[in-house]
Amino acid sequence: MADTPLPPDASSTVDAERGAWKSKLGFILAASGSAIGLGNIVFFASNAYQYGGGAFYLPYFIALFVLGIPVMIVEFSLGTLTGQSFPVALRKLVGKRGEYVGWWTTSSALFITMYYITILGWALSMLFGAFGGLLTDPAVAPFTGMTEPTAGPNATVYFFGMIATPWPLLAVVAIWAMTILILWRGTATIEKAVRVFVPLMWLFMIVLIVRGLTLPGGIDGVLYLFTPNLDGILDVNVWQGAFAQMFFSLSLGLGTMTAYASYLPKDADQINNSMLVSFLNCGFEYIAGVAIFSMLFVFALNPAGTTLSLSFFVIPQGIANFPFWVKGFGVFFFFLLVIAGLTSAVSLVEGVAAPLKDKLGISRAKALTFVMVPGIIGSLAFALPFVVDPDLTGDGTLGLTLLDILDHWVFRYSLLVGGFMECLLIGWVLGAANLRQFVNEHSKFSLGPWFDVLIKFVIPIILGVVIFFTLLADLTGGLYGEAYTINGFEWLPVVIPIFWIVATIATSIFLTNRPMHESTPHNVPAEA
Ligand code: PFF
């Protein structure tokens, strides 16, 4: 299919009123702050462990170059090319069907934001716990399955005891308040926050890595993580895990990066920006992996179970066994989680609020309110402390059960399906060569025709195969959560995925068919 030229009115110059980064550094800090989050510290290490260390990191490394950096170039350049956030940018470039896709991923991003902030609320509660008795005193939990006396500190028991109290509801509200505060004046306030938080999280991670590596035997964990292991290479689950993790870690597939890039000048070098942000993100991830794996091996800890268990049970348990300054390191670790997650949550909310503002022409405050109201309700639902599983055979509380089941569907499908559709639209409808030409005009390096092949064929095929096998596993393996004990709410495993699908599709249809606000500064083709 021959590539047609870009729509004549597609390109933009930066619109200062809409918002603009003060400097390239501000943008890089914000975008890397979005990328570096819970995904890097918690999910990477638990995925790497689950899929066998060295067997995971090779597919992950390949995923970075084949999928990660190219899709980031696409998402960044959509923002600078149009000066708009994701759904509106897609509408301008590929027409109405693009806008449907854009709103579908944007509404999925709101679901992810809800539970991401709940997890941050728990991290904040654990931070308070670290100041108190989390790492030093025996814990008591209100679960019959856990009444065994525990002699020393027990992070698992502490965590379940904590989530079964109303305190995390307060912590969730506090995290939402901080997120909105950082977003209130747009790029100006985001830039201020990331200038402090992003360097701080690197510093804290370096402290933890030094601690991990200087523990006797710490290096064995690093060897486990980095010794290539070819056994897993043929296992489709390893590749699926690596690709989903790569998308989540780089904040791709949901339009977040397009919202951030829309505040850059049109001539920003997006190849350079994509490489910088991706390398910063993956560099941080490897450092986090080293810190965590050294600890796992020294204390012979096994992070089996959910991805959350690593940060909430396993690492604190390791820290409780440190030879000295236990509370200090505990506080360090949870503070790190909170600030790394906060800069990601900020980008998630911006990724939803910016399109509402662009499309409906409403004020920033109004757009943030539209996101915040359902967002807070959702986050509070995931923090509901009611015990529905007193023997703790599954997730214990109603909130954690909701979160676990929703995460299964949203994490596995929304980012990858978003990326898949985005590549098809950009590759075939806009024309990958057109986008490449725009990118090359402003970049020191040039992308060759191989970029078109990646966007049109390689990435959609890879993602298509991965999505197919994931779906197959879900369809043949029994409904996720079916086997859980959820006293009184046995219908949740059926209702949650249906609710997510119906809500996101309905939102997408509704918003796509709303008229585009006239004062949107860039002319949008009436019907592309
Ligand atoms: N990249 C973030 C992390 O690793 O925790 C999570 C994230 C943020 C995912 C923003 C998606 C997104 F749009």
Coordinates of C-alpha atoms and ligand atoms in Angstrom, one line a residue:
M1 CA 0.0 0.0 0.0
A2 CA 1.5 3.3 -1.0
D3 CA 1.8 5.9 1.8
T4 CA -0.2 9.0 1.2
P5 CA 1.2 12.3 2.4
L6 CA 0.4 13.7 5.9
P7 CA -2.9 15.7 6.2
P8 CA -1.8 19.3 5.5
D9 CA -3.2 20.6 8.8
A10 CA -1.8 17.8 10.9
S11 CA 1.3 19.5 12.1
S12 CA 1.5 22.0 14.9
T13 CA 3.7 24.5 16.6
V14 CA 3.8 24.3 20.4
D15 CA 0.9 26.1 21.9
A16 CA 2.1 27.9 25.0
E17 CA -1.4 28.4 26.4
R18 CA -2.0 24.7 26.2
G19 CA 1.2 24.1 28.1
A20 CA 4.9 23.7 27.3
W21 CA 7.9 22.2 29.0
K22 CA 10.4 24.8 30.1
S23 CA 13.4 22.7 29.0
K24 CA 14.3 19.4 27.4
L25 CA 15.6 18.3 30.8
G26 CA 12.1 18.9 32.3
F27 CA 10.5 16.7 29.7
I28 CA 13.1 13.9 30.0
L29 CA 12.7 13.9 33.8
A30 CA 8.9 13.9 33.5
A31 CA 8.8 11.1 30.8
S32 CA 11.4 9.0 32.7
G33 CA 9.5 9.7 35.9
S34 CA 6.4 8.2 34.1
A35 CA 8.3 5.2 32.9
I36 CA 10.1 4.5 36.2
G37 CA 7.6 3.3 38.7
L38 CA 6.2 0.3 40.5
G39 CA 6.7 -1.6 37.2
N40 CA 10.5 -1.2 37.5
I41 CA 10.9 -1.9 41.2
V42 CA 8.2 -4.5 41.8
F43 CA 6.9 -6.1 38.6
F44 CA 10.2 -6.4 36.7
A45 CA 11.9 -8.4 39.5
S46 CA 8.9 -10.6 40.2
N47 CA 8.4 -11.3 36.4
A48 CA 12.1 -12.0 36.0
Y49 CA 12.0 -14.4 39.0
Q50 CA 8.9 -16.1 37.8
Y51 CA 10.2 -16.7 34.3
G52 CA 13.6 -17.9 35.5
G53 CA 16.0 -14.9 35.7
G54 CA 18.4 -15.2 32.7
A55 CA 15.6 -16.7 30.6
F56 CA 13.5 -13.6 31.0
Y57 CA 16.0 -10.8 30.5
L58 CA 17.1 -11.9 27.0
P59 CA 13.5 -11.7 25.6
Y60 CA 13.2 -8.5 27.6
F61 CA 16.3 -7.0 26.0
I62 CA 15.0 -7.9 22.5
A63 CA 11.6 -6.4 23.4
L64 CA 13.3 -3.1 24.2
F65 CA 14.8 -2.7 20.7
V66 CA 12.1 -4.4 18.6
L67 CA 9.1 -3.0 20.4
G68 CA 9.9 -0.5 23.1
I69 CA 12.0 2.1 21.4
P70 CA 10.1 2.1 18.1
V71 CA 6.6 2.4 19.8
M72 CA 7.9 5.1 22.0
I73 CA 9.1 7.0 18.9
V74 CA 5.6 6.7 17.5
E75 CA 3.9 7.8 20.7
F76 CA 6.3 10.8 21.2
S77 CA 6.1 11.9 17.6
L78 CA 2.2 11.7 17.5
G79 CA 2.4 14.4 20.3
T80 CA 4.8 16.7 18.5
L81 CA 3.3 16.2 15.1
T82 CA -0.2 17.2 16.1
G83 CA 0.3 19.2 19.4
Q84 CA -2.5 17.1 20.8
S85 CA -3.0 14.2 23.1
F86 CA -3.6 10.6 22.0
P87 CA -7.2 10.3 20.8
V88 CA -7.3 13.7 19.2
A89 CA -3.9 13.2 17.6
L90 CA -5.1 9.9 16.1
R91 CA -8.3 11.6 14.9
K92 CA -6.3 14.2 13.1
L93 CA -4.0 11.7 11.5
V94 CA -6.0 8.6 10.8
G95 CA -9.7 9.7 11.2
K96 CA -12.5 8.6 13.4
R97 CA -11.5 5.0 13.9
G98 CA -8.3 6.2 15.4
E99 CA -10.2 8.3 17.9
Y100 CA -12.2 5.2 18.9
V101 CA -9.0 3.4 19.6
G102 CA -7.6 6.4 21.4
W103 CA -10.5 6.8 23.8
W104 CA -10.6 3.1 24.4
T105 CA -7.0 3.0 25.6
T106 CA -7.5 6.3 27.5
S107 CA -10.4 4.9 29.5
S108 CA -8.4 1.7 30.2
A109 CA -5.7 4.0 31.5
L110 CA -8.2 5.4 34.0
F111 CA -8.8 1.9 35.3
I112 CA -5.1 1.3 35.7
T113 CA -4.8 4.7 37.4
M114 CA -7.4 3.6 40.0
Y115 CA -5.6 0.5 41.1
Y116 CA -2.1 1.9 40.7
I117 CA -3.0 4.6 43.2
T118 CA -4.4 2.0 45.6
I119 CA -1.1 0.2 45.5
L120 CA 0.6 3.5 46.2
G121 CA -1.8 4.0 49.1
W122 CA -0.7 0.6 50.5
A123 CA 3.0 1.6 50.0
L124 CA 2.3 4.8 51.9
S125 CA 0.7 2.8 54.7
M126 CA 3.7 0.4 54.8
L127 CA 6.0 3.5 54.9
F128 CA 4.2 4.5 58.1
G129 CA 4.5 0.9 59.3
A130 CA 8.2 1.0 58.7
F131 CA 8.5 4.0 61.1
G132 CA 6.6 1.8 63.6
G133 CA 6.7 -1.9 64.2
L134 CA 6.5 -3.4 60.7
L135 CA 10.1 -4.6 60.6
T136 CA 10.7 -5.1 64.3
D137 CA 7.6 -6.4 66.1
P138 CA 5.5 -9.5 65.7
A139 CA 2.3 -8.7 63.8
V140 CA -1.2 -9.9 64.4
A141 CA -3.7 -10.2 61.5
P142 CA -7.5 -10.6 61.6
F143 CA -7.4 -13.8 59.5
T144 CA -8.2 -17.2 61.0
G145 CA -5.7 -18.7 58.5
M146 CA -3.0 -16.7 60.0
T147 CA -3.4 -17.0 63.7
E148 CA -0.2 -19.1 64.1
P149 CA 2.0 -17.2 66.5
T150 CA 4.9 -15.6 64.7
A151 CA 7.9 -14.9 66.7
G152 CA 9.6 -12.1 64.8
P153 CA 8.4 -9.4 62.5
N154 CA 6.3 -10.8 59.7
A155 CA 5.7 -8.5 56.7
T156 CA 3.1 -10.7 55.1
V157 CA 0.9 -10.8 58.2
Y158 CA 1.4 -7.1 58.7
F159 CA 0.4 -6.3 55.2
F160 CA -2.8 -8.3 55.4
G161 CA -3.6 -6.9 58.8
M162 CA -3.1 -3.4 57.3
I163 CA -5.2 -3.8 54.3
A164 CA -8.0 -5.1 56.5
T165 CA -8.2 -1.8 58.3
P166 CA -9.7 1.5 57.0
W167 CA -6.4 3.3 57.1
P168 CA -5.4 2.6 53.5
L169 CA -8.6 4.5 52.4
L170 CA -7.1 7.6 53.9
A171 CA -3.7 6.9 52.3
V172 CA -5.4 6.5 48.9
V173 CA -7.1 9.9 49.3
A174 CA -3.7 11.4 50.3
I175 CA -2.0 10.0 47.2
W176 CA -4.8 11.3 45.0
A177 CA -4.4 14.7 46.6
M178 CA -0.7 14.8 45.9
T179 CA -1.2 13.6 42.3
I180 CA -3.7 16.4 41.7
L181 CA -1.6 19.0 43.4
I182 CA 1.4 18.1 41.1
L183 CA -0.9 18.3 38.1
W184 CA -2.8 21.4 39.0
R185 CA -0.8 23.9 37.0
G186 CA 0.2 21.4 34.3
T187 CA 3.7 21.2 33.0
A188 CA 4.9 24.0 35.4
T189 CA 4.0 22.0 38.5
I190 CA 4.9 18.6 37.0
E191 CA 8.3 19.9 36.2
K192 CA 8.9 21.2 39.7
A193 CA 8.0 17.8 41.2
V194 CA 10.0 15.7 38.9
R195 CA 13.1 17.8 39.4
V196 CA 13.1 16.7 43.0
F197 CA 11.6 13.2 42.9
V198 CA 13.4 11.7 39.9
P199 CA 17.0 12.4 41.1
L200 CA 15.9 11.3 44.6
M201 CA 14.7 8.0 43.4
W202 CA 17.9 7.3 41.6
L203 CA 19.8 8.1 44.8
F204 CA 17.6 5.9 47.0
M205 CA 18.0 3.0 44.5
I206 CA 21.8 3.4 44.6
V207 CA 21.7 3.2 48.4
L208 CA 19.7 0.0 48.2
I209 CA 21.9 -1.6 45.6
V210 CA 25.0 -0.9 47.6
R211 CA 23.3 -2.5 50.6
G212 CA 22.2 -5.5 48.7
L213 CA 25.5 -6.2 47.0
T214 CA 27.5 -5.8 50.2
L215 CA 25.5 -8.4 52.0
P216 CA 27.5 -11.7 52.1
G217 CA 26.4 -13.8 49.1
G218 CA 24.5 -10.9 47.5
I219 CA 26.4 -11.4 44.2
D220 CA 24.8 -14.8 43.7
G221 CA 21.4 -13.2 43.0
V222 CA 22.9 -11.0 40.4
L223 CA 24.5 -14.0 38.7
Y224 CA 21.1 -15.7 38.7
L225 CA 19.5 -12.6 37.1
F226 CA 22.1 -12.0 34.4
T227 CA 23.3 -15.5 33.5
P228 CA 21.6 -16.1 30.1
N229 CA 19.5 -19.1 30.2
L230 CA 18.2 -20.4 26.8
D231 CA 15.8 -22.9 28.3
G232 CA 12.9 -20.5 28.5
I233 CA 13.3 -19.0 25.0
L234 CA 10.8 -21.4 23.5
D235 CA 8.2 -20.8 26.1
V236 CA 5.5 -18.4 24.8
N237 CA 4.7 -17.3 28.3
V238 CA 8.2 -15.9 28.8
W239 CA 7.8 -13.7 25.7
Q240 CA 4.3 -12.7 26.7
G241 CA 5.5 -11.7 30.1
A242 CA 8.5 -9.8 28.6
F243 CA 6.4 -7.9 26.1
A244 CA 3.6 -6.9 28.5
Q245 CA 6.2 -5.9 31.1
M246 CA 8.1 -3.8 28.5
F247 CA 4.9 -1.9 27.5
F248 CA 3.9 -1.3 31.1
S249 CA 7.4 -0.3 32.1
L250 CA 7.9 2.2 29.3
S251 CA 4.3 3.6 29.8
L252 CA 3.3 2.6 26.3
G253 CA 0.1 1.6 24.7
L254 CA -2.1 4.0 26.6
G255 CA -1.3 7.4 25.1
T256 CA 0.4 8.7 28.2
M257 CA 3.7 9.5 26.4
T258 CA 1.8 11.3 23.6
A259 CA 0.2 13.6 26.1
Y260 CA 3.6 14.5 27.6
A261 CA 5.2 14.9 24.1
S262 CA 2.4 17.2 23.0
Y263 CA 3.9 19.9 25.3
L264 CA 7.2 19.8 23.3
P265 CA 8.2 22.0 20.4
K266 CA 7.5 20.5 17.1
D267 CA 11.2 20.1 16.2
A268 CA 12.0 18.0 19.2
D269 CA 14.4 15.2 18.4
Q270 CA 12.2 12.2 19.2
I271 CA 14.7 9.5 18.3
N272 CA 17.0 10.9 20.9
N273 CA 14.2 11.4 23.4
S274 CA 13.0 7.9 23.0
M275 CA 16.4 6.4 23.4
L276 CA 17.2 8.5 26.5
V277 CA 13.9 7.7 28.2
S278 CA 14.1 4.0 27.4
F279 CA 17.7 3.6 28.5
L280 CA 17.0 5.5 31.7
N281 CA 14.0 3.3 32.4
C282 CA 15.7 0.0 31.7
G283 CA 18.9 1.1 33.4
F284 CA 16.9 1.8 36.6
E285 CA 15.1 -1.5 36.2
Y286 CA 18.4 -3.5 36.0
I287 CA 19.7 -1.7 39.0
A288 CA 16.5 -2.4 40.9
G289 CA 16.8 -6.0 39.8
V290 CA 20.3 -6.3 41.1
A291 CA 19.3 -4.8 44.5
I292 CA 16.3 -7.0 44.8
F293 CA 17.8 -10.3 43.6
S294 CA 20.9 -9.9 45.9
M295 CA 18.5 -9.6 48.8
L296 CA 16.4 -12.6 47.7
F297 CA 19.4 -14.8 47.5
V298 CA 21.0 -13.7 50.7
F299 CA 17.9 -14.4 52.7
A300 CA 16.7 -17.4 50.6
L301 CA 13.4 -15.7 50.0
N302 CA 11.0 -16.9 47.4
P303 CA 8.8 -14.3 45.8
A304 CA 6.2 -16.8 44.6
G305 CA 2.6 -15.6 44.5
T306 CA 1.3 -12.4 43.2
T307 CA 3.5 -9.6 41.8
L308 CA 2.6 -7.5 44.8
S309 CA 4.0 -10.0 47.3
L310 CA 7.6 -9.0 46.3
S311 CA 7.4 -5.5 47.5
F312 CA 5.0 -5.9 50.3
F313 CA 6.1 -9.2 51.9
V314 CA 9.4 -10.4 50.5
I315 CA 11.6 -7.3 50.4
P316 CA 10.4 -6.0 53.8
Q317 CA 11.1 -9.4 55.2
G318 CA 14.6 -9.2 53.8
I319 CA 15.1 -5.8 55.2
A320 CA 14.0 -7.0 58.6
N321 CA 16.9 -9.4 58.5
F322 CA 19.5 -6.7 57.8
P323 CA 22.3 -6.6 60.3
F324 CA 21.7 -2.9 61.1
W325 CA 19.6 0.2 60.5
V326 CA 16.5 -1.9 59.7
K327 CA 14.0 0.8 60.1
G328 CA 16.1 3.3 58.1
F329 CA 16.3 0.9 55.1
G330 CA 12.6 0.1 55.4
V331 CA 11.6 3.7 55.3
F332 CA 14.0 4.2 52.3
F333 CA 12.4 1.4 50.4
F334 CA 8.8 2.4 50.8
F335 CA 9.6 6.1 50.3
L336 CA 11.3 5.1 47.0
L337 CA 8.2 3.1 46.0
V338 CA 5.9 6.1 46.8
I339 CA 7.8 8.7 44.9
A340 CA 8.6 6.5 41.9
G341 CA 4.9 5.5 41.7
L342 CA 3.7 9.1 42.3
T343 CA 5.5 10.4 39.2
S344 CA 4.0 7.6 37.2
A345 CA 0.5 8.2 38.6
V346 CA 0.8 11.8 37.6
S347 CA 1.5 10.8 34.0
L348 CA -1.4 8.4 34.0
V349 CA -3.8 11.1 35.2
E350 CA -2.4 13.6 32.7
G351 CA -2.8 11.0 30.0
V352 CA -6.6 10.9 30.7
A353 CA -7.1 14.6 31.6
A354 CA -5.3 16.1 28.6
P355 CA -7.5 14.4 25.9
L356 CA -10.6 15.5 27.7
K357 CA -9.3 19.1 27.7
D358 CA -8.3 18.9 24.0
K359 CA -11.5 17.3 22.9
L360 CA -14.1 19.2 24.9
G361 CA -12.3 22.5 25.3
I362 CA -12.8 22.5 29.1
S363 CA -10.5 24.0 31.6
R364 CA -7.7 22.0 33.2
A365 CA -9.4 22.1 36.6
K366 CA -12.6 20.7 35.1
A367 CA -10.7 18.0 33.2
L368 CA -8.9 17.0 36.3
T369 CA -12.1 16.8 38.2
F370 CA -13.7 14.6 35.6
V371 CA -10.8 12.2 36.1
M372 CA -10.5 12.5 39.8
V373 CA -14.1 11.7 40.7
P374 CA -14.4 8.3 39.2
G375 CA -10.7 7.8 39.9
I376 CA -11.0 8.2 43.6
I377 CA -14.2 6.1 43.8
G378 CA -12.3 3.3 42.0
S379 CA -9.2 3.6 44.1
L380 CA -11.3 3.5 47.3
A381 CA -13.1 0.4 46.0
F382 CA -9.7 -1.4 45.7
A383 CA -8.8 -0.4 49.2
L384 CA -12.1 -1.8 50.7
P385 CA -11.0 -3.6 53.9
F386 CA -13.9 -6.1 54.2
V387 CA -12.5 -9.6 54.8
V388 CA -14.2 -11.9 52.3
D389 CA -11.7 -14.8 52.6
P390 CA -11.0 -15.3 56.3
D391 CA -8.8 -18.4 55.7
L392 CA -6.7 -16.4 53.3
T393 CA -6.6 -18.9 50.6
G394 CA -6.7 -16.1 48.1
D395 CA -6.6 -12.4 48.4
G396 CA -8.2 -11.8 51.8
T397 CA -10.0 -8.6 51.4
L398 CA -12.7 -7.4 49.0
G399 CA -10.5 -4.6 47.7
L400 CA -7.5 -6.8 46.9
T401 CA -9.7 -9.3 45.3
L402 CA -11.2 -6.7 43.0
L403 CA -7.8 -5.3 42.2
D404 CA -6.3 -8.7 41.4
I405 CA -9.0 -9.7 39.1
L406 CA -9.2 -6.4 37.3
D407 CA -5.4 -6.2 36.9
H408 CA -5.4 -9.7 35.3
W409 CA -7.5 -8.4 32.4
V410 CA -6.4 -4.8 32.1
F411 CA -2.7 -5.4 32.4
R412 CA -2.7 -8.3 30.0
Y413 CA -4.9 -6.8 27.3
S414 CA -5.2 -3.0 27.3
L415 CA -1.6 -2.0 26.7
L416 CA -0.8 -4.7 24.2
V417 CA -4.1 -4.3 22.3
G418 CA -3.6 -0.5 22.3
G419 CA -0.1 -0.9 20.9
F420 CA -1.3 -3.4 18.3
M421 CA -4.0 -1.1 17.0
E422 CA -1.8 2.0 17.1
C423 CA 0.9 0.3 15.0
L424 CA -1.7 -0.9 12.4
L425 CA -3.3 2.6 12.2
I426 CA 0.0 4.5 12.0
G427 CA 1.7 1.9 9.8
W428 CA -1.1 1.4 7.3
V429 CA -3.5 4.3 7.4
L430 CA -1.2 7.2 8.1
G431 CA 1.8 5.4 6.5
A432 CA 4.8 4.5 8.6
A433 CA 7.0 6.3 6.0
N434 CA 5.2 9.5 6.5
L435 CA 5.8 9.5 10.2
R436 CA 9.4 8.4 9.7
Q437 CA 9.9 11.4 7.4
F438 CA 8.6 13.8 10.0
V439 CA 10.7 12.2 12.7
N440 CA 13.9 12.2 10.6
E441 CA 13.4 15.9 9.7
H442 CA 14.1 16.8 13.3
S443 CA 16.5 14.1 14.4
K444 CA 20.3 13.8 14.4
F445 CA 20.0 10.1 13.5
S446 CA 17.8 8.9 10.6
L447 CA 15.4 6.0 10.8
G448 CA 15.7 3.7 7.7
P449 CA 13.0 1.9 5.9
W450 CA 13.4 -0.9 8.5
F451 CA 11.3 1.3 10.8
D452 CA 8.3 1.0 8.4
V453 CA 8.8 -2.8 8.4
L454 CA 8.7 -2.9 12.2
I455 CA 5.6 -0.7 12.5
K456 CA 3.7 -2.3 9.7
F457 CA 4.6 -5.9 10.1
V458 CA 6.9 -7.1 12.8
I459 CA 5.3 -5.4 15.8
P460 CA 1.7 -6.1 14.9
I461 CA 2.5 -9.7 14.1
I462 CA 4.4 -10.2 17.4
L463 CA 1.7 -8.5 19.4
G464 CA -1.0 -10.3 17.5
V465 CA 0.5 -13.7 18.3
V466 CA 1.1 -12.8 22.0
I467 CA -2.5 -11.5 22.3
F468 CA -3.9 -14.6 20.6
F469 CA -2.0 -17.0 22.9
T470 CA -2.9 -15.0 26.0
L471 CA -6.6 -15.0 25.0
L472 CA -6.4 -18.7 24.3
A473 CA -4.9 -19.4 27.7
D474 CA -7.7 -17.4 29.3
L475 CA -10.4 -19.0 27.3
T476 CA -9.3 -22.6 27.9
G477 CA -7.9 -22.3 31.4
G478 CA -11.0 -21.4 33.3
L479 CA -12.1 -17.9 34.3
Y480 CA -9.5 -16.0 36.3
G481 CA -10.5 -15.8 40.0
E482 CA -13.1 -18.5 39.7
A483 CA -11.4 -20.6 42.3
Y484 CA -11.0 -17.8 44.8
T485 CA -12.9 -17.7 48.1
I486 CA -14.9 -14.5 47.9
N487 CA -17.7 -14.9 50.4
G488 CA -20.8 -13.2 49.3
F489 CA -19.3 -11.9 46.0
E490 CA -18.8 -15.0 44.0
W491 CA -20.0 -13.3 40.9
L492 CA -17.1 -10.8 40.8
P493 CA -14.8 -12.8 38.4
V494 CA -17.6 -12.7 35.8
V495 CA -18.7 -9.2 36.4
I496 CA -15.3 -7.4 36.6
P497 CA -14.1 -8.1 33.0
I498 CA -17.5 -7.5 31.6
F499 CA -17.7 -4.2 33.4
W500 CA -14.3 -3.1 32.2
I501 CA -15.0 -4.0 28.5
V502 CA -18.5 -2.4 28.5
A503 CA -17.3 0.8 30.4
T504 CA -14.3 1.4 28.1
I505 CA -16.2 0.7 24.9
A506 CA -19.2 2.9 25.9
T507 CA -16.8 5.7 26.9
S508 CA -15.0 5.5 23.6
I509 CA -18.2 5.6 21.6
F510 CA -19.6 8.5 23.6
L511 CA -16.5 10.6 23.5
T512 CA -15.6 10.0 19.9
N513 CA -19.1 11.1 18.8
R514 CA -19.0 14.3 20.8
P515 CA -18.3 17.4 18.7
M516 CA -14.7 18.5 18.8
H517 CA -14.5 21.8 20.6
E518 CA -14.0 24.7 18.2
S519 CA -11.2 26.5 20.0
T520 CA -9.0 23.4 19.7
P521 CA -6.1 25.3 18.3
H522 CA -5.4 23.0 15.4
N523 CA -7.9 22.5 12.6
V524 CA -9.2 19.0 12.6
P525 CA -10.4 17.5 9.4
A526 CA -14.2 17.2 9.5
E527 CA -14.2 13.5 8.7
A528 CA -10.9 12.1 7.8
Ligands
PFF1 N1 5.6 2.8 33.7 C1 4.9 2.8 35.0 C2 5.7 1.8 35.8 O1 6.6 1.1 35.4 O2 5.3 1.7 37.0 C3 3.5 2.5 34.9 C4 2.7 3.2 33.8 C5 2.6 4.6 33.8 C6 2.1 2.5 32.9 C7 1.9 5.2 32.8 C8 1.4 3.1 31.8 C9 1.3 4.4 31.8 F1 0.7 5.0 30.9

